[in-house]
Backbone as JSON, one array per atom type, in Angstrom:
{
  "sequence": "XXXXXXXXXXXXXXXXXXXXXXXXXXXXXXXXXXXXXXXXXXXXXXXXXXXXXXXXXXXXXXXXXXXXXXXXXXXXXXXXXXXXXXXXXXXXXXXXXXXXXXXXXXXXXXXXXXXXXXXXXXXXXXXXXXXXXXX",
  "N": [[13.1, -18.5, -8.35], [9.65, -19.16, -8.22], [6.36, -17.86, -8.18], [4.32, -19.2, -7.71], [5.72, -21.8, -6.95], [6.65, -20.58, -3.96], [4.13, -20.3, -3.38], [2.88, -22.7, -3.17], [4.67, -24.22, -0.77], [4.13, -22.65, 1.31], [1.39, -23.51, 1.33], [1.74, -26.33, 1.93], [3.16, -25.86, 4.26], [0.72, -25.2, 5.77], [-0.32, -27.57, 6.02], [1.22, -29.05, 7.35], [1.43, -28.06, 9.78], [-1.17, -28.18, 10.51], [-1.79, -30.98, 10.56], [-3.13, -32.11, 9.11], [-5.28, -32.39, 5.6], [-7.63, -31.52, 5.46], [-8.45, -29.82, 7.9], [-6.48, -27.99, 7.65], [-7.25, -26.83, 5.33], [-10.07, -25.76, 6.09], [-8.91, -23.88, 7.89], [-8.09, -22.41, 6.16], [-9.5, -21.9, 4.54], [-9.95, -23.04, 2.07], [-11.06, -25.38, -0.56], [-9.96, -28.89, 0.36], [-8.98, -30.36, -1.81], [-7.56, -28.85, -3.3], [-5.09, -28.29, -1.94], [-4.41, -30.85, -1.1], [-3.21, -31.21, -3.96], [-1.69, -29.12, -4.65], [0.33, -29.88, -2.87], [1.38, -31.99, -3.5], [2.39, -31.47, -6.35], [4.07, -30.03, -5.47], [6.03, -31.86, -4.05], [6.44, -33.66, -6.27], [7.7, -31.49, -7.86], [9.94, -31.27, -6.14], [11.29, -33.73, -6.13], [11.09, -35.89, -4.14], [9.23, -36.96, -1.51], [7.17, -35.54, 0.95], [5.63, -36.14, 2.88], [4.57, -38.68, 4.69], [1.31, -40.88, 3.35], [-1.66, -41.86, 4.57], [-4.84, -43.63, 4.67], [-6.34, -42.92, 7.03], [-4.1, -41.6, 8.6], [-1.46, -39.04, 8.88], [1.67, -37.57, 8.45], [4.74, -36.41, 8.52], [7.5, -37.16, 6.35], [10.81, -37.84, 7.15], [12.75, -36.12, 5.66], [10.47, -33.87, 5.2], [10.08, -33.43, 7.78], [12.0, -31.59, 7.47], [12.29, -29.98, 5.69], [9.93, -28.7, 6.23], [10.65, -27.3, 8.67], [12.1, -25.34, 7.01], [10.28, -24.12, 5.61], [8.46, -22.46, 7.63], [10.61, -21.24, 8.65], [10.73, -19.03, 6.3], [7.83, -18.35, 6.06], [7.91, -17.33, 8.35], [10.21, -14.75, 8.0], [8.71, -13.85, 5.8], [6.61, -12.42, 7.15], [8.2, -10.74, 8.69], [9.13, -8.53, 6.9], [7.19, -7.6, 5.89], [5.78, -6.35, 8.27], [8.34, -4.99, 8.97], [7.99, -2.78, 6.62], [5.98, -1.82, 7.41], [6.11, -0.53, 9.47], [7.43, 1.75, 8.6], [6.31, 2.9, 6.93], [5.49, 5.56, 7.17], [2.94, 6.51, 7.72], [0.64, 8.24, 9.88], [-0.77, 6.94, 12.48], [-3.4, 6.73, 14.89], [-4.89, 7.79, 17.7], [-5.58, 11.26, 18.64], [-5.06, 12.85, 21.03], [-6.4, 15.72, 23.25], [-6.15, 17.72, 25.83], [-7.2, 20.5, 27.8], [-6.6, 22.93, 30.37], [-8.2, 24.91, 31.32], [-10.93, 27.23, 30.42], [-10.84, 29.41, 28.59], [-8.57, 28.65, 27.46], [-9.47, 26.25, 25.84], [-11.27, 27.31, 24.44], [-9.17, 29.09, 22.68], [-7.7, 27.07, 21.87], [-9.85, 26.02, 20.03], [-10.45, 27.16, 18.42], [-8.4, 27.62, 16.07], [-8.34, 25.18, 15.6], [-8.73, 24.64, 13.06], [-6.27, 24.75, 12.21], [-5.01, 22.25, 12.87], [-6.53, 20.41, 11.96], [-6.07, 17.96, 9.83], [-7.1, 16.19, 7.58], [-5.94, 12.87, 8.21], [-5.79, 10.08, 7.01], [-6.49, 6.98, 9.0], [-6.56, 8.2, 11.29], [-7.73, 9.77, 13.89], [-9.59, 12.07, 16.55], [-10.36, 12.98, 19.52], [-12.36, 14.68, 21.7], [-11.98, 16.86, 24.7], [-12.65, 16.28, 27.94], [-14.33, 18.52, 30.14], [-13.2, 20.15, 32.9], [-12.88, 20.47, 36.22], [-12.92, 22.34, 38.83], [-12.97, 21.99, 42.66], [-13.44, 24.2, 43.74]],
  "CA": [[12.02, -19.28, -7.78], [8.42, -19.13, -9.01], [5.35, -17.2, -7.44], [3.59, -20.64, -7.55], [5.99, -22.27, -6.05], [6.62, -20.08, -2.89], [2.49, -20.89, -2.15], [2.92, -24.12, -2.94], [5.52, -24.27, -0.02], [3.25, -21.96, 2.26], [-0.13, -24.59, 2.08], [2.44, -27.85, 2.65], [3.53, -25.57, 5.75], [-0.3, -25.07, 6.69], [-1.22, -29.12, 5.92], [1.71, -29.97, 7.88], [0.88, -27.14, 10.91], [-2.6, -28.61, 10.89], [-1.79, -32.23, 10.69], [-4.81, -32.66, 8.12], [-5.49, -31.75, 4.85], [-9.4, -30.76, 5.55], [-8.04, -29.13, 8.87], [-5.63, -27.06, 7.04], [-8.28, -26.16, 4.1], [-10.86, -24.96, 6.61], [-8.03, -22.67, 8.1], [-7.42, -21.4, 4.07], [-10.71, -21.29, 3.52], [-9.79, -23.88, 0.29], [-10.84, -26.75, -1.19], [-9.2, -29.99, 0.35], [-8.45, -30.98, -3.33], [-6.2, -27.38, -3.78], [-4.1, -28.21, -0.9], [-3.89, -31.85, -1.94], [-3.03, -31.16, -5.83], [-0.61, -28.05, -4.16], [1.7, -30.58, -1.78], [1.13, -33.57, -4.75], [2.92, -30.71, -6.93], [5.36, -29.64, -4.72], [6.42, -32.87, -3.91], [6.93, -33.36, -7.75], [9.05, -30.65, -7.96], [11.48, -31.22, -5.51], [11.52, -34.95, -6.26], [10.76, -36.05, -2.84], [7.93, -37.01, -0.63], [7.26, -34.73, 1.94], [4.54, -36.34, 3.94], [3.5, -40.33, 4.84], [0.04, -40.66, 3.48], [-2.22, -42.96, 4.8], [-6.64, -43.3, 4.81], [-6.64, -42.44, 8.56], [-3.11, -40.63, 9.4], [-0.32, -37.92, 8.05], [2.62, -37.4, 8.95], [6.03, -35.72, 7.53], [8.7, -37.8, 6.61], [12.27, -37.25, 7.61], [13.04, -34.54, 4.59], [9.44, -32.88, 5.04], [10.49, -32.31, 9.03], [13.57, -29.94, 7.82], [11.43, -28.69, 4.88], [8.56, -27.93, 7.19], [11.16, -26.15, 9.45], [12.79, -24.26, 6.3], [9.13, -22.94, 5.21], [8.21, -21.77, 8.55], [11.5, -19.75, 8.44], [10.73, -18.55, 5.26], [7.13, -17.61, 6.25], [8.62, -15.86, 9.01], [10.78, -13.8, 7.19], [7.64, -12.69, 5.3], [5.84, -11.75, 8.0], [9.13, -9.76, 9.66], [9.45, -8.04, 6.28], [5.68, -6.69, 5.68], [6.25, -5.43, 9.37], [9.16, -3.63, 8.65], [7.56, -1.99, 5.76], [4.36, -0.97, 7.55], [6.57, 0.17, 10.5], [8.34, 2.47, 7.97], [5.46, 3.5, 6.0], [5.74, 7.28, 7.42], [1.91, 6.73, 7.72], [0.6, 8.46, 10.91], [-2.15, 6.43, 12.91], [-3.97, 6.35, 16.11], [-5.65, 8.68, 18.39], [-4.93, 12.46, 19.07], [-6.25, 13.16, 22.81], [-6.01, 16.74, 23.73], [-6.99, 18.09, 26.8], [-6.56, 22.03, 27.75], [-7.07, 23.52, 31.88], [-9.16, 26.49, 31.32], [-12.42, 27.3, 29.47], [-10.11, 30.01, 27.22], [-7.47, 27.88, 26.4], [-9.84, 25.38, 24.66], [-11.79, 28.38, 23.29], [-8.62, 29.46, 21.5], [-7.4, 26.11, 20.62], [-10.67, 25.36, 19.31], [-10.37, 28.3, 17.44], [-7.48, 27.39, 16.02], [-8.03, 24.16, 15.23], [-8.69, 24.08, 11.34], [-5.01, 24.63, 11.3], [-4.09, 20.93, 12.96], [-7.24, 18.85, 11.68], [-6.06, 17.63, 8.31], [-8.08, 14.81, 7.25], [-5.05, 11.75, 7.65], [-6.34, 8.34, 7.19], [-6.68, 5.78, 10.23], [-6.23, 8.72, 12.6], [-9.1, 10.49, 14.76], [-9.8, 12.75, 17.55], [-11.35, 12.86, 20.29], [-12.5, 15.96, 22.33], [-11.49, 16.92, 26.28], [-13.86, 16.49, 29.25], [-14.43, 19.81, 31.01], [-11.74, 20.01, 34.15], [-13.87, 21.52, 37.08], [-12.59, 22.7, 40.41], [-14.4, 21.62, 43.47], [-13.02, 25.04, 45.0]],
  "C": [[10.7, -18.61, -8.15], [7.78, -18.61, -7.6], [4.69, -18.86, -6.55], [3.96, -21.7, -6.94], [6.08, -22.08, -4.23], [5.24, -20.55, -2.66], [2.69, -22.04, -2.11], [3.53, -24.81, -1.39], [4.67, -23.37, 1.43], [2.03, -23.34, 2.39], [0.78, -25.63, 2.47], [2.75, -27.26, 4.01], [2.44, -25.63, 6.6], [-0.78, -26.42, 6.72], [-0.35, -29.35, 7.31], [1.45, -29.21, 9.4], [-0.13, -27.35, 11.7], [-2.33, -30.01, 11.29], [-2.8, -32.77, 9.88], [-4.65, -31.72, 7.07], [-7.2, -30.63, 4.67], [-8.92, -30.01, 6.82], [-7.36, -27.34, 8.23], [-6.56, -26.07, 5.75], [-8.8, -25.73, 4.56], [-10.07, -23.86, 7.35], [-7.88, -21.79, 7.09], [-8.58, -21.01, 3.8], [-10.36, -21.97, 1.79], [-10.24, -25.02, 0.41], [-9.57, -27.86, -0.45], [-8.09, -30.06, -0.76], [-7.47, -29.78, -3.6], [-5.29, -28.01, -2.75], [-3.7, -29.64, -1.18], [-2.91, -32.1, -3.29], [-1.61, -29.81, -5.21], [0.47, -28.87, -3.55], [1.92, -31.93, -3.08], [2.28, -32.92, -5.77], [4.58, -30.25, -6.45], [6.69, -30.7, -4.37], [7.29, -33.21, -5.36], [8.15, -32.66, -8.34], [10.04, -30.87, -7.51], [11.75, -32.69, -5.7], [11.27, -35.68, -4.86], [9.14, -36.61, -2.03], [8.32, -36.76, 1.0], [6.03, -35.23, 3.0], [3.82, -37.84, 3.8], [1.76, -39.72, 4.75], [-1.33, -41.87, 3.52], [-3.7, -42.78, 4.78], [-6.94, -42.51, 5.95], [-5.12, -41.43, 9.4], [-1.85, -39.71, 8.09], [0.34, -37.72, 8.39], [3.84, -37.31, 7.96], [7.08, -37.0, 7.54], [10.14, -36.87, 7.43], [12.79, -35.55, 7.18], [11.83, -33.47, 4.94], [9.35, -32.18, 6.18], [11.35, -31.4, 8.16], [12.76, -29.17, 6.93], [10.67, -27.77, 5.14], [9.58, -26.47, 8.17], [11.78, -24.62, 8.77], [11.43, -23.44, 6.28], [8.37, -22.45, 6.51], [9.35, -20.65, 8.55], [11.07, -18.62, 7.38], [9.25, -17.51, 5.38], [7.13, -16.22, 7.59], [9.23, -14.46, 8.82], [9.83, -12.93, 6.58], [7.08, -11.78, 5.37], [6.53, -10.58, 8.56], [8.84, -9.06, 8.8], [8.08, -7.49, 5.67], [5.76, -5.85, 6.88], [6.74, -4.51, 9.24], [8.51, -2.38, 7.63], [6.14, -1.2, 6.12], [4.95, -0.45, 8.79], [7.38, 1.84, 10.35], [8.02, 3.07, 7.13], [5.06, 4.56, 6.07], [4.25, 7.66, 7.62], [1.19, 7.19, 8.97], [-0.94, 7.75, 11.26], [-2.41, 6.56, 14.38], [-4.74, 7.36, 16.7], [-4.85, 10.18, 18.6], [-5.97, 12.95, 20.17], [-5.84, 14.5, 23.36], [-6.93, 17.27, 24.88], [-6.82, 19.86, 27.54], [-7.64, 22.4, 29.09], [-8.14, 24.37, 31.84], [-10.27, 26.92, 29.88], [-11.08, 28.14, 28.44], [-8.96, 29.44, 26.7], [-8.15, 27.05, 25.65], [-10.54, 26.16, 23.93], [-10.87, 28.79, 22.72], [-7.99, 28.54, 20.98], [-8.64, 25.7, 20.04], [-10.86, 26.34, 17.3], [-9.68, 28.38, 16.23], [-7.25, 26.32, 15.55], [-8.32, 23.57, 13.74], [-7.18, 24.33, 11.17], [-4.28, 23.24, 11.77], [-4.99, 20.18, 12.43], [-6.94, 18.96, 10.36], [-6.27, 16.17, 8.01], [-6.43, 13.79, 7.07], [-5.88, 10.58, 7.8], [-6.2, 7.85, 8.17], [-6.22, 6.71, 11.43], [-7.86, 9.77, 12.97], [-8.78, 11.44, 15.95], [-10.39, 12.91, 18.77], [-10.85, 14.03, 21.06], [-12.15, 15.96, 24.07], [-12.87, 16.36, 26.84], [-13.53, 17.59, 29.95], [-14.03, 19.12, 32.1], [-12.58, 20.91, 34.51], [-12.99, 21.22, 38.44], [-13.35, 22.22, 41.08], [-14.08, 23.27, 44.71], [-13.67, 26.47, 45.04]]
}
């Protein structure tokens, strides 16, 4: 199966998602006429017509419901499977919040601390708030 086809099969999922072809284009950020000429194509291909098209309404035929339901699976799948791969991407992110009781414990982890800050991407630091007794 073709690159060109798989999108092709992605915008007919967003025309038919939208219920409009100008609906669905201002979601893409495309041209009407791409998303038109993309389902006009697709259609083509599979021999089929995937969507009643009328001046004033749109609507899937019979075949373009199950189609519509296959390429939602399919974009599903996509989506699971970029997930997985960014869940598994060994890449460490988020915040490191350290907080330490006593003035000399953060004076010697501060001391100390060119040996944990190593510049990783999409991760940061942030410093304690001084811990005061009221006693």
């Amino acid at each position: 199966m073709q690159f060109d086809h798989l999108r092709r099969m992605a915008l007919f999922a967003e025309v038919a998602r939208y219920g409009s072809f100008s609906a669905a284009a201002r979601a893409q950020d495309l041209a009407t006429s791409v998303l038109s000429t993309a389902v006009s194509q697709l259609e083509d291909e599979l021999g089929v017509r995937l969507l009643h098209r009328t001046t004033r309404r749109l609507s899937l035929t019979e075949v373009g419901q199950d189609f519509y339901a296959k390429c939602q699976d399919m974009l599903a799948s996509a989506d699971a499977a970029q997930e997985l791969v960014a869940e598994h991407s060994g890449e460490i992110a988020g915040r490191l919040r350290i907080s330490a009781a006593s003035e000399l414990q953060r004076k010697l982890f501060c001391q100390r601390s060119h040996l944990w800050r190593v510049p990783i991407p999409n991760c940061y630091w942030t410093s304690w708030s001084t811990i005061t007794s009221s006693t």
